[in-house]
Short mmCIF file of C-alpha atoms in Angstrom, two decimals:
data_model
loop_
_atom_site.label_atom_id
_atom_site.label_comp_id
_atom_site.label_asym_id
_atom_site.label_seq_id
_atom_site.Cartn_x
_atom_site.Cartn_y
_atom_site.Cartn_z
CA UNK A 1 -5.33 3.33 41.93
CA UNK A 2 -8.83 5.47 42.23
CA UNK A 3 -10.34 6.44 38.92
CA UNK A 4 -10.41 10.60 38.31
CA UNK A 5 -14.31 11.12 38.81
CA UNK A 6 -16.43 13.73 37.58
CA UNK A 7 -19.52 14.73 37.81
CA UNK A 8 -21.65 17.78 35.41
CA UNK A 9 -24.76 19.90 37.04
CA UNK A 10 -26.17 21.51 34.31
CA UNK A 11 -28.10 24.64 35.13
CA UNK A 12 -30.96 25.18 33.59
CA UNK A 13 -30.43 29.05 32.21
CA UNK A 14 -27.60 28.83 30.04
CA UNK A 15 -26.53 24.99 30.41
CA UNK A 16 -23.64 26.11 32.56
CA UNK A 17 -21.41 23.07 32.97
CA UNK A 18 -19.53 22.79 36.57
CA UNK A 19 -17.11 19.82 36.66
CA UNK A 20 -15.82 18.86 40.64
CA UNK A 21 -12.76 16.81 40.08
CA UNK A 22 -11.66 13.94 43.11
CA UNK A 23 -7.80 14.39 42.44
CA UNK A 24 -6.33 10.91 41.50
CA UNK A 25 -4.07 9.46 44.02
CA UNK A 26 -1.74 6.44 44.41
CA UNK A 27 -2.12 4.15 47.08
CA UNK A 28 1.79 4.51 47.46
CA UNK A 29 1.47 8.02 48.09
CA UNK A 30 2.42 8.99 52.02
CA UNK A 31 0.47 10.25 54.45
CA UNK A 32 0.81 13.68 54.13
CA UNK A 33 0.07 14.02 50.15
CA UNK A 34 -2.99 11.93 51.22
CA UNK A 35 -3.96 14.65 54.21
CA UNK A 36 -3.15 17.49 51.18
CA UNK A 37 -5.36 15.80 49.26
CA UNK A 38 -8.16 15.35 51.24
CA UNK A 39 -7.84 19.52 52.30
CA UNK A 40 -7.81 20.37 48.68
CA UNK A 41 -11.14 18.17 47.93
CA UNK A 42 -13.26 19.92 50.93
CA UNK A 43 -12.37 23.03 49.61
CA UNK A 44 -13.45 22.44 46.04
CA UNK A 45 -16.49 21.31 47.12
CA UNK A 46 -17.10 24.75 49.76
CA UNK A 47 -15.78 26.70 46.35
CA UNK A 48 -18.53 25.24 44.03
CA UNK A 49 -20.95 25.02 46.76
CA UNK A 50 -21.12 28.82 47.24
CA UNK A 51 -20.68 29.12 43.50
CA UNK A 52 -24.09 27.26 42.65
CA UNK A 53 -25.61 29.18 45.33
CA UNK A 54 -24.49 32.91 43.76
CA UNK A 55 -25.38 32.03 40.37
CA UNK A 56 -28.14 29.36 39.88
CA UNK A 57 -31.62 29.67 39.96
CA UNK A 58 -31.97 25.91 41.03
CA UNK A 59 -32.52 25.76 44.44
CA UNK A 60 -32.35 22.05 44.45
CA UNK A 61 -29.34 22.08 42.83
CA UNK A 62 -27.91 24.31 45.31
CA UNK A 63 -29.31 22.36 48.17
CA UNK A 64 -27.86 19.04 46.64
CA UNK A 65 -24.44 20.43 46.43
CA UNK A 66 -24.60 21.80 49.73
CA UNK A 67 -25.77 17.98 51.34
CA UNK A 68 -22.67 16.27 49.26
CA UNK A 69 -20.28 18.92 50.81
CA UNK A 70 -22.02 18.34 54.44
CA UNK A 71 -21.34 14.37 53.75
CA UNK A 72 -18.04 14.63 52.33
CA UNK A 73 -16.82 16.74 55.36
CA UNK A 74 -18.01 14.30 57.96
CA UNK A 75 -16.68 11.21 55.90
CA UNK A 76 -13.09 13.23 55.74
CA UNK A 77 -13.81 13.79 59.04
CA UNK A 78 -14.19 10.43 60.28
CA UNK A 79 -11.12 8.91 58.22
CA UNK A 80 -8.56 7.39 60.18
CA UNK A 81 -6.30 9.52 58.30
CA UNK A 82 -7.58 12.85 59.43
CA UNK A 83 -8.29 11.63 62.72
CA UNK A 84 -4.66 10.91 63.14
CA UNK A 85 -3.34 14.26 61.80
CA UNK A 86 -6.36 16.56 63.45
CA UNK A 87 -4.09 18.76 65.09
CA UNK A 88 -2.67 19.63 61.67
CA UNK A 89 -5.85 21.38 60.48
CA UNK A 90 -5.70 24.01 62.94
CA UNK A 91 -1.73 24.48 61.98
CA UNK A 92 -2.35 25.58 58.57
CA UNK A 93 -4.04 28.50 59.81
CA UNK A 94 -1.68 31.65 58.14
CA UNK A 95 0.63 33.01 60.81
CA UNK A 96 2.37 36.53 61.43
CA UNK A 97 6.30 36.16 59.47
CA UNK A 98 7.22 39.67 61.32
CA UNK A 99 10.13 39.69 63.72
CA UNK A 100 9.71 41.78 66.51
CA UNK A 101 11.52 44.64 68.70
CA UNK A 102 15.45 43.62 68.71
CA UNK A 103 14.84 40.61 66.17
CA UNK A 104 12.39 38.13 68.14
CA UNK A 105 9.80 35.57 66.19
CA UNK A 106 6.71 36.08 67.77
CA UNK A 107 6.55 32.83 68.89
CA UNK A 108 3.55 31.83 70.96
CA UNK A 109 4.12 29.68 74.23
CA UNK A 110 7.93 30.29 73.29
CA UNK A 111 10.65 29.63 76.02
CA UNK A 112 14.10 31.08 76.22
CA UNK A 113 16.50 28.40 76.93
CA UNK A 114 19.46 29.35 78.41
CA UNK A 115 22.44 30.30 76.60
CA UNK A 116 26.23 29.48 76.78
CA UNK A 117 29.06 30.64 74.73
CA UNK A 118 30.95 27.41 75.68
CA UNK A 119 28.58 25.71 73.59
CA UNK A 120 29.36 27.35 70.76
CA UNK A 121 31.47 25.37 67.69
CA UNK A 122 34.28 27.51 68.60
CA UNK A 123 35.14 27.40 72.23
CA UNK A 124 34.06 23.44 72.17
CA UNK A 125 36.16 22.25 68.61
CA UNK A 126 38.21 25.43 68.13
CA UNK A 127 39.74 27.17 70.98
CA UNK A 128 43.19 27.06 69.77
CA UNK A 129 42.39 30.03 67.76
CA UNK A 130 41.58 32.22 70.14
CA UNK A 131 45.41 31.76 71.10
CA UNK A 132 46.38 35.53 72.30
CA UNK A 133 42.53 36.80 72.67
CA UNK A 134 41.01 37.74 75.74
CA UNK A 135 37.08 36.63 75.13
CA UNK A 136 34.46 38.86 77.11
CA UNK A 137 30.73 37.83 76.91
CA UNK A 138 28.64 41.03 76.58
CA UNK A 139 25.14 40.87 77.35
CA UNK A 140 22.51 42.21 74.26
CA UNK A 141 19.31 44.26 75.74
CA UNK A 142 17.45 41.05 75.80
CA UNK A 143 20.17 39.71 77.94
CA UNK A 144 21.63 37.10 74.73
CA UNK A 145 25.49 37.00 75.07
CA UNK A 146 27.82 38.09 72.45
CA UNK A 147 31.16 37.02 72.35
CA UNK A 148 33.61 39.93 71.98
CA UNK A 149 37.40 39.56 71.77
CA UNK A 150 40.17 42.16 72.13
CA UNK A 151 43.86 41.67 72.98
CA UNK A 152 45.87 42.65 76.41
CA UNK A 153 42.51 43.88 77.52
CA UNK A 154 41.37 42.04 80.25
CA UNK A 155 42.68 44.09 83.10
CA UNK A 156 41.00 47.63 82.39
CA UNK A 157 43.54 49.11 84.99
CA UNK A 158 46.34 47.85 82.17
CA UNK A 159 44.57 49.72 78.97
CA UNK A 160 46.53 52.02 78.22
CA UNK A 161 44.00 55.33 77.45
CA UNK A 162 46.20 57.06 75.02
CA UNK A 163 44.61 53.92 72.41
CA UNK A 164 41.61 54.22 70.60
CA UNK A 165 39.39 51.67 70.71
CA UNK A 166 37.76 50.01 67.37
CA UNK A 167 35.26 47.45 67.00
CA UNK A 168 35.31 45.36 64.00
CA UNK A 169 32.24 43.90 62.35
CA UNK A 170 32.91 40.44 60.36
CA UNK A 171 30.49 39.91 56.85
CA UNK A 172 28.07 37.29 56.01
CA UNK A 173 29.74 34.06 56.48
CA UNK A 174 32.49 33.38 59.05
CA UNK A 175 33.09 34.69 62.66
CA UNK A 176 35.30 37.35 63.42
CA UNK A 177 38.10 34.84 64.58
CA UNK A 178 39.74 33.61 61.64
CA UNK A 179 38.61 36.77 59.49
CA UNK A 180 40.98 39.47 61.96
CA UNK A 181 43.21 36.95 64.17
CA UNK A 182 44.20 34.32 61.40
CA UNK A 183 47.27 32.28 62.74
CA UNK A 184 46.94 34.58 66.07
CA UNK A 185 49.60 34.00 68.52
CA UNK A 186 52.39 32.19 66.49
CA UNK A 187 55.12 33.03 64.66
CA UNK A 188 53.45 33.48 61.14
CA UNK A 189 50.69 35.83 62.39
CA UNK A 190 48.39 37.04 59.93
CA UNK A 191 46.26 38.53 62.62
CA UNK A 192 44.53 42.49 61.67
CA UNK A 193 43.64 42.46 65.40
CA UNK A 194 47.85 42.10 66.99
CA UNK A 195 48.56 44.48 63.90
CA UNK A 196 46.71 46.68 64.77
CA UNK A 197 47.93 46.50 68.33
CA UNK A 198 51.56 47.14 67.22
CA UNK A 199 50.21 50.14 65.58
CA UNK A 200 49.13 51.59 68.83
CA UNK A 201 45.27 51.08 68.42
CA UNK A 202 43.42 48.99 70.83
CA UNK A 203 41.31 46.39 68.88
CA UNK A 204 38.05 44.51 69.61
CA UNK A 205 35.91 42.26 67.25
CA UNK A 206 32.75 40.69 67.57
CA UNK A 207 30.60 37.86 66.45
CA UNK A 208 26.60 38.00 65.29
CA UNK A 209 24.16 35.84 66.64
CA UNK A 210 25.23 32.57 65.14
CA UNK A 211 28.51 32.81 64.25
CA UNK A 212 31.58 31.76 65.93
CA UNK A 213 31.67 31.98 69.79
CA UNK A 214 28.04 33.60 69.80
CA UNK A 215 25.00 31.21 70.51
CA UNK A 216 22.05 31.31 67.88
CA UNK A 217 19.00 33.24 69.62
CA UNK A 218 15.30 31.06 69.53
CA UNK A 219 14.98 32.53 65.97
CA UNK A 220 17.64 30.75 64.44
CA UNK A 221 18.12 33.29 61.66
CA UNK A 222 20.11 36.15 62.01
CA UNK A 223 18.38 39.60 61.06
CA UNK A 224 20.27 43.10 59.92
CA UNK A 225 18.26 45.43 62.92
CA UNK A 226 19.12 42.96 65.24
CA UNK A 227 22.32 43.20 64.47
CA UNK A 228 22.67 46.74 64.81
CA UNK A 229 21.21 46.83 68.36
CA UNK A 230 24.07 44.36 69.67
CA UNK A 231 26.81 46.45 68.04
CA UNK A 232 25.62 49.59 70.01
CA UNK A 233 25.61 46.89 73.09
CA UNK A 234 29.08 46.12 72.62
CA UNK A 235 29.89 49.99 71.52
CA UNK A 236 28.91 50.67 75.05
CA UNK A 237 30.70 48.00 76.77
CA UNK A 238 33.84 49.03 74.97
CA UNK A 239 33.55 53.28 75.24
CA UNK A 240 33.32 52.23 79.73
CA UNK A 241 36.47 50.47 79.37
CA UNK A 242 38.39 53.28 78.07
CA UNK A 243 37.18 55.79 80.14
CA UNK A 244 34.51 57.54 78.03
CA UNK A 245 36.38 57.54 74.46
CA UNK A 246 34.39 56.82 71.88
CA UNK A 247 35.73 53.59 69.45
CA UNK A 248 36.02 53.81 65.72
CA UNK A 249 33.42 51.55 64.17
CA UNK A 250 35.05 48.92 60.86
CA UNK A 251 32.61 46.91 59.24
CA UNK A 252 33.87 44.57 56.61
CA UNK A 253 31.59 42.66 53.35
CA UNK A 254 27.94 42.68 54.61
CA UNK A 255 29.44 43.68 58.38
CA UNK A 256 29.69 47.37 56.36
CA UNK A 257 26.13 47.42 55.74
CA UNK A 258 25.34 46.83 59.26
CA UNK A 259 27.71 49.16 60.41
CA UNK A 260 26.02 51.61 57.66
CA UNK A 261 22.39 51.51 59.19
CA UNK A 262 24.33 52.12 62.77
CA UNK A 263 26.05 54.88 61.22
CA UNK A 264 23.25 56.79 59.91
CA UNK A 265 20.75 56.96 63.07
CA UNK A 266 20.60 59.76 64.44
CA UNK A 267 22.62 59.07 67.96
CA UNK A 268 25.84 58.11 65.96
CA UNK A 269 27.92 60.94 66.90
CA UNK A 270 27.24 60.03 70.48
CA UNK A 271 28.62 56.18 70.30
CA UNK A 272 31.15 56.06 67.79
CA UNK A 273 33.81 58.76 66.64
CA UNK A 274 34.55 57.87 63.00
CA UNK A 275 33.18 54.85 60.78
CA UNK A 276 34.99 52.64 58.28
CA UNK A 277 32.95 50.96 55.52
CA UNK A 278 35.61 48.35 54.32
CA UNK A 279 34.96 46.45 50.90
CA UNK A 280 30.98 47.46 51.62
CA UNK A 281 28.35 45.28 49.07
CA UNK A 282 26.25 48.84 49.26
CA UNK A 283 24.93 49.52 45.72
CA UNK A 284 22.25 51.45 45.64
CA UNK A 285 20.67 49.21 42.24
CA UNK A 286 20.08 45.78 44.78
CA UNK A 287 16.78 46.11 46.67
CA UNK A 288 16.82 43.14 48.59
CA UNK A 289 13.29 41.55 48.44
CA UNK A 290 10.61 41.70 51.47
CA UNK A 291 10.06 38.97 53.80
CA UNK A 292 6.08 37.61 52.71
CA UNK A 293 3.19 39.04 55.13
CA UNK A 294 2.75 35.00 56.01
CA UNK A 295 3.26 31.78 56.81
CA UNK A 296 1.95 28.35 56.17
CA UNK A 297 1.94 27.29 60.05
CA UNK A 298 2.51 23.74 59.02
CA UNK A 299 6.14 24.97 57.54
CA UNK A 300 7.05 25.46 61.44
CA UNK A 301 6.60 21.82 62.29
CA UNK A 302 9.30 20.38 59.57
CA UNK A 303 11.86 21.30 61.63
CA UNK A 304 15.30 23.26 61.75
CA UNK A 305 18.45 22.29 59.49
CA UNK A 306 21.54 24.33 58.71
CA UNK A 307 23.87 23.79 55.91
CA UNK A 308 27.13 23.18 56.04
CA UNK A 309 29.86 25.60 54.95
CA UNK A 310 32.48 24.47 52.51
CA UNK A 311 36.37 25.17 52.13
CA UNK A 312 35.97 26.28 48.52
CA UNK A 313 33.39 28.88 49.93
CA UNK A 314 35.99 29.38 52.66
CA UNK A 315 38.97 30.61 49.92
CA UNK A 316 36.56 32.26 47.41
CA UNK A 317 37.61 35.51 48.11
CA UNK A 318 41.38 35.37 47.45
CA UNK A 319 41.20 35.50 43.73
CA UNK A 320 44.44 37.75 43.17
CA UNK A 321 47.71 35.39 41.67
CA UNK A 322 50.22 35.83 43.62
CA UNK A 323 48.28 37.66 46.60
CA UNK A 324 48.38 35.00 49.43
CA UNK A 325 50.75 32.25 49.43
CA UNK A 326 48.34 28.85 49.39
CA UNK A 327 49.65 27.33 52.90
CA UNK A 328 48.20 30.76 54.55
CA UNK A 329 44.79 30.66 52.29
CA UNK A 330 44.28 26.72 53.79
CA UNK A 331 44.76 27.90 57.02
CA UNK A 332 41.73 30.72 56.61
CA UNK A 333 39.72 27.88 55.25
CA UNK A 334 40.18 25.40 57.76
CA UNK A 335 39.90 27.59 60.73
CA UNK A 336 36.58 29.45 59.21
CA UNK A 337 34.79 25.67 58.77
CA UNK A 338 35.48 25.02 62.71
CA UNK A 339 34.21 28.53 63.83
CA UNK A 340 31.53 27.89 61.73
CA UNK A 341 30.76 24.54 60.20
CA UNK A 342 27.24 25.55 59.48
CA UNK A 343 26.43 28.62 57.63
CA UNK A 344 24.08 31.20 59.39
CA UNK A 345 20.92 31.82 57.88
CA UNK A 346 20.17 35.72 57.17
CA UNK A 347 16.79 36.58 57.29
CA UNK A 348 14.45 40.30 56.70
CA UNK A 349 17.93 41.28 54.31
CA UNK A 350 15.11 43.64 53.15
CA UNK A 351 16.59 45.98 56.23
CA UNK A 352 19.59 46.92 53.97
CA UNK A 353 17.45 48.40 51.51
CA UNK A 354 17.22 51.39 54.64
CA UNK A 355 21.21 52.63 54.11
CA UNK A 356 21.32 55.74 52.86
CA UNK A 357 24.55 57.40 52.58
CA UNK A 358 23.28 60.86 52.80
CA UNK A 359 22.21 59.97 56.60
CA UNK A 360 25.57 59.12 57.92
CA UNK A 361 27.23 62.57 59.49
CA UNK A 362 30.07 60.85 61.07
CA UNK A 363 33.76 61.16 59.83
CA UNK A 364 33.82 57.86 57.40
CA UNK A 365 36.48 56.08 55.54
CA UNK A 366 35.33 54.44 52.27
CA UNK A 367 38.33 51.91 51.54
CA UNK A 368 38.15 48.43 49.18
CA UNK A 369 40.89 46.59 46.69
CA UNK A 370 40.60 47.82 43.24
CA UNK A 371 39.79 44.08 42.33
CA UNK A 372 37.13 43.33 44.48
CA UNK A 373 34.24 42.34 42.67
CA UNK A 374 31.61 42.75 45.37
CA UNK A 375 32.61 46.49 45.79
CA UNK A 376 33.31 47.68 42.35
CA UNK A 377 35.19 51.13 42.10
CA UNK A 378 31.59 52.61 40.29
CA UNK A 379 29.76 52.01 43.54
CA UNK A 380 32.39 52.65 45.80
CA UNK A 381 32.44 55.91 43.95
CA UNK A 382 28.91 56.77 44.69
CA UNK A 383 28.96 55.74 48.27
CA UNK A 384 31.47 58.13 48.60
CA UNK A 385 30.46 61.05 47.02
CA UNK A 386 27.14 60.59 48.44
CA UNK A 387 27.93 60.70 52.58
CA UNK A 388 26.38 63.33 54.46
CA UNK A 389 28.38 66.71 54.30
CA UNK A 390 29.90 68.30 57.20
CA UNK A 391 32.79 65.41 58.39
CA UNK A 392 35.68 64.19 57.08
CA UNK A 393 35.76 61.59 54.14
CA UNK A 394 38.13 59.68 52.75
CA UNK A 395 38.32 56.87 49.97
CA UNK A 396 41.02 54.58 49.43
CA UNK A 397 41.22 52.02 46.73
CA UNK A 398 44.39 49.67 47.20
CA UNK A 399 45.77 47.88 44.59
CA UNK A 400 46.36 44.29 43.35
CA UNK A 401 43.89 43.55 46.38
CA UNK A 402 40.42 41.91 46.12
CA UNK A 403 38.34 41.31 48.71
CA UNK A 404 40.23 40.02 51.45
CA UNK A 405 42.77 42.97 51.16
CA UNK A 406 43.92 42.63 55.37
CA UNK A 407 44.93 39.02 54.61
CA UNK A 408 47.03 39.29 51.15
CA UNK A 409 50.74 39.69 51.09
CA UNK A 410 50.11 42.58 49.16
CA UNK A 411 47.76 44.70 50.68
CA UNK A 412 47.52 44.25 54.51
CA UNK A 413 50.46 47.01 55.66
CA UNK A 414 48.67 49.12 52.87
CA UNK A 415 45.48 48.43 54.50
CA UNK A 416 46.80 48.69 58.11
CA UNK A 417 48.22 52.16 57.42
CA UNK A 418 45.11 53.86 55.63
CA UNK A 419 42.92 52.46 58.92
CA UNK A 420 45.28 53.72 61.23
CA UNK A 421 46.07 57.05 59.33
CA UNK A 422 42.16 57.79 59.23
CA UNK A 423 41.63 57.29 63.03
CA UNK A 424 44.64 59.41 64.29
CA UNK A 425 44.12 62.33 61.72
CA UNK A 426 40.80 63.03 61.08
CA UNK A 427 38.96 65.99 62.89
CA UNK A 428 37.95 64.03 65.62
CA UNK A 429 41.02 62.36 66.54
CA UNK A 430 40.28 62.46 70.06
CA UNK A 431 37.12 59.92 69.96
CA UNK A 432 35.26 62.39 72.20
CA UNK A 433 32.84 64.79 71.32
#
């Protein structure tokens, strides 16, 4: 153990006392307290250095001070320890935390490492549920590919045109796969996406970067503007299918807020024909705090873990008695964990704070379960009554239903009929402009 040694200059005008303190440190201690250590001591001594120099009228003093901090730097310097962890000096340097244009890190030196879908959790530990999916990878502007699925849609010559596209947005936790095509394909089908097929509309869903059959980008986070931009990719991709007709855009949880920031730019009417915000988080009281200005650079270098997503996290939104029968609420959990055994990491959520509901002047349906407590019927309210005038609006609340209301017994032909209601009978039935 070293002693805590001090040492007192008095100055002569006022018998100022200035104490520099050697932090006391264990022997035991790693190497990188040790390294902390030894930063935090040279800049003590540069802080009292220039100190004595501003206020003392003791030149000696000053000059004494400034020859201990000139020997204590080279003897740091010269350390084994330093000399083993130089490069870490320059690394603690504060860096830029800004993402730019479509969601990059400015990453210097970075390299883009080639992408595959079939690397993904879900097409590698989960393909059996994408049973009665056709998968499409659509390339983003900076050529990333998102993994879009619709159903009897691979053949554009077989679309029939007379059905109107929608795209469906997922939230904040699990891909689009098990949250619109749970038990797809079999005989106990709980699927939104073949539902809405039977109904005549011709569905698509997608997955963000990081979720489900989409690859994480080099940023490893996934960021709200970023977002946006590979919707309107995808919006594109599916309006050239069907021959020009513009899809209805559903975003569901946190998926609505993304699908609220698309809906309120000023290009709207020109991709999508009518937007549903379904069981939105919008409340206008949450400002979602800023991402800081910097970065410690040394924070880069301890590398990149994701946590893993949980089955009670997986059935935490079925919270109505009676709503889902527990066989079908284990078989959301278990195929949500292998779409997405890790849980995506959101990052600049500050980007919500930008939806205003004023801005949006495209035909919108407002619809949640009266028991969902991330869209209470207060804020639902005011979402509503403040869209942009001009287009059609509609709110539904459906009862007995919380926030899963597409899965639940009790609210998913109640849900499938408001959707499908809106998107045949509002003013712009026709999806073209």
């Amino acid at each position: 153990m070293v002693c805590l040694l001090s040492r007192q200059y008095l100055i002569s005008t006022g018998f100022l006392s200035v104490a520099l303190l050697q932090t006391c440190h264990s022997a035991k201690h790693d190497q990188s307290h040790h390294h902390y250590s030894a930063c935090n001591k040279m800049q003590s001594l540069k802080f009292m250095s220039t100190f004595v120099h501003k206020v003392s009228p003791r030149k000696d003093l000053a000059r004494s001070l400034s020859s201990a901090l000139s020997t204590q730097t080279l003897s740091l310097s010269s350390s084994p320890l330093v000399a083993k962890n130089r490069n870490s000096f320059p690394a603690m340097r504060l860096y830029s935390s800004s993402i730019g244009k479509g969601g990059e890190s400015k990453v210097a030196n970075g390299e883009k490492k080639a992408l595959d879908i079939f690397e993904t959790p879900l097409f590698q530990s989960a393909p059996n549920l994408l049973k009665g999916l056709d998968t499409f990878t659509v390339p983003a502007d900076d050529d990333h590919p998102l993994s879009v699925y619709g159903i009897k849609s691979k053949d554009e010559s077989e679309i029939e045109k007379s059905r109107r596209p929608i795209l469906m947005l997922h939230g904040r936790t699990w891909s689009s796969v098990p949250v619109y095509h749970l038990q797809g394909g079999g005989n106990h089908s709980r699927s939104l996406m073949e539902a809405m097929y039977d109904a005549g509309l011709q569905p698509y869903a997608m997955d963000f970067r990081g979720f489900g059959g989409t690859p994480m980008d080099h940023t490893k986070t996934v960021v709200p503007n970023r977002c946006v931009e590979d919707v309107e990719a995808v919006l594109k991709f599916v309006t050239e299918r069907h021959g020009g007709s513009l899809p209805t855009l559903l975003g569901w949880s946190q998926g609505a807020l993304v699908a609220h920031l698309l809906g309120q730019k000023s290009y709207t009417n020109a991709i999508i024909s009518k937007l549903i915000l379904y069981g939105s988080i919008f409340n206008p009281m949450v400002t979602y705090p800023r991402m800081p200005l910097y970065v410690n650079g040394t924070d880069a270098d301890n590398g990149f873990s994701r946590q893993q997503n949980t089955f009670n996290a997986a059935i935490e939104d079925f919270t109505v008695e009676g709503s889902i029968p527990p066989n079908a609420a284990v078989e959301f959990a278990e195929s949500a964990l292998l779409a997405d055994p890790f849980k995506a990491e959101w990052s600049y959520l500050c980007q919500f704070n930008n939806c205003d509901p004023a801005r949006i002047h495209v035909p919108t349906l407002v619809v949640a379960g009266d028991q969902d407590p991330y869209a209470p019927l207060m804020v639902q309210s005011e979402l509503f009554t403040n869209l942009g005038r001009g287009n059609d609006r509609t709110w539904s609340v459906i009862a007995d239903a919380d926030h899963a209301a597409h899965l639940l017994d009790s609210g998913k032909e109640r849900f499938l009929n408001i959707v499908t209601s809106f998107i045949e009978n509002s003013k712009k039935g026709n999806g073209k402009d």
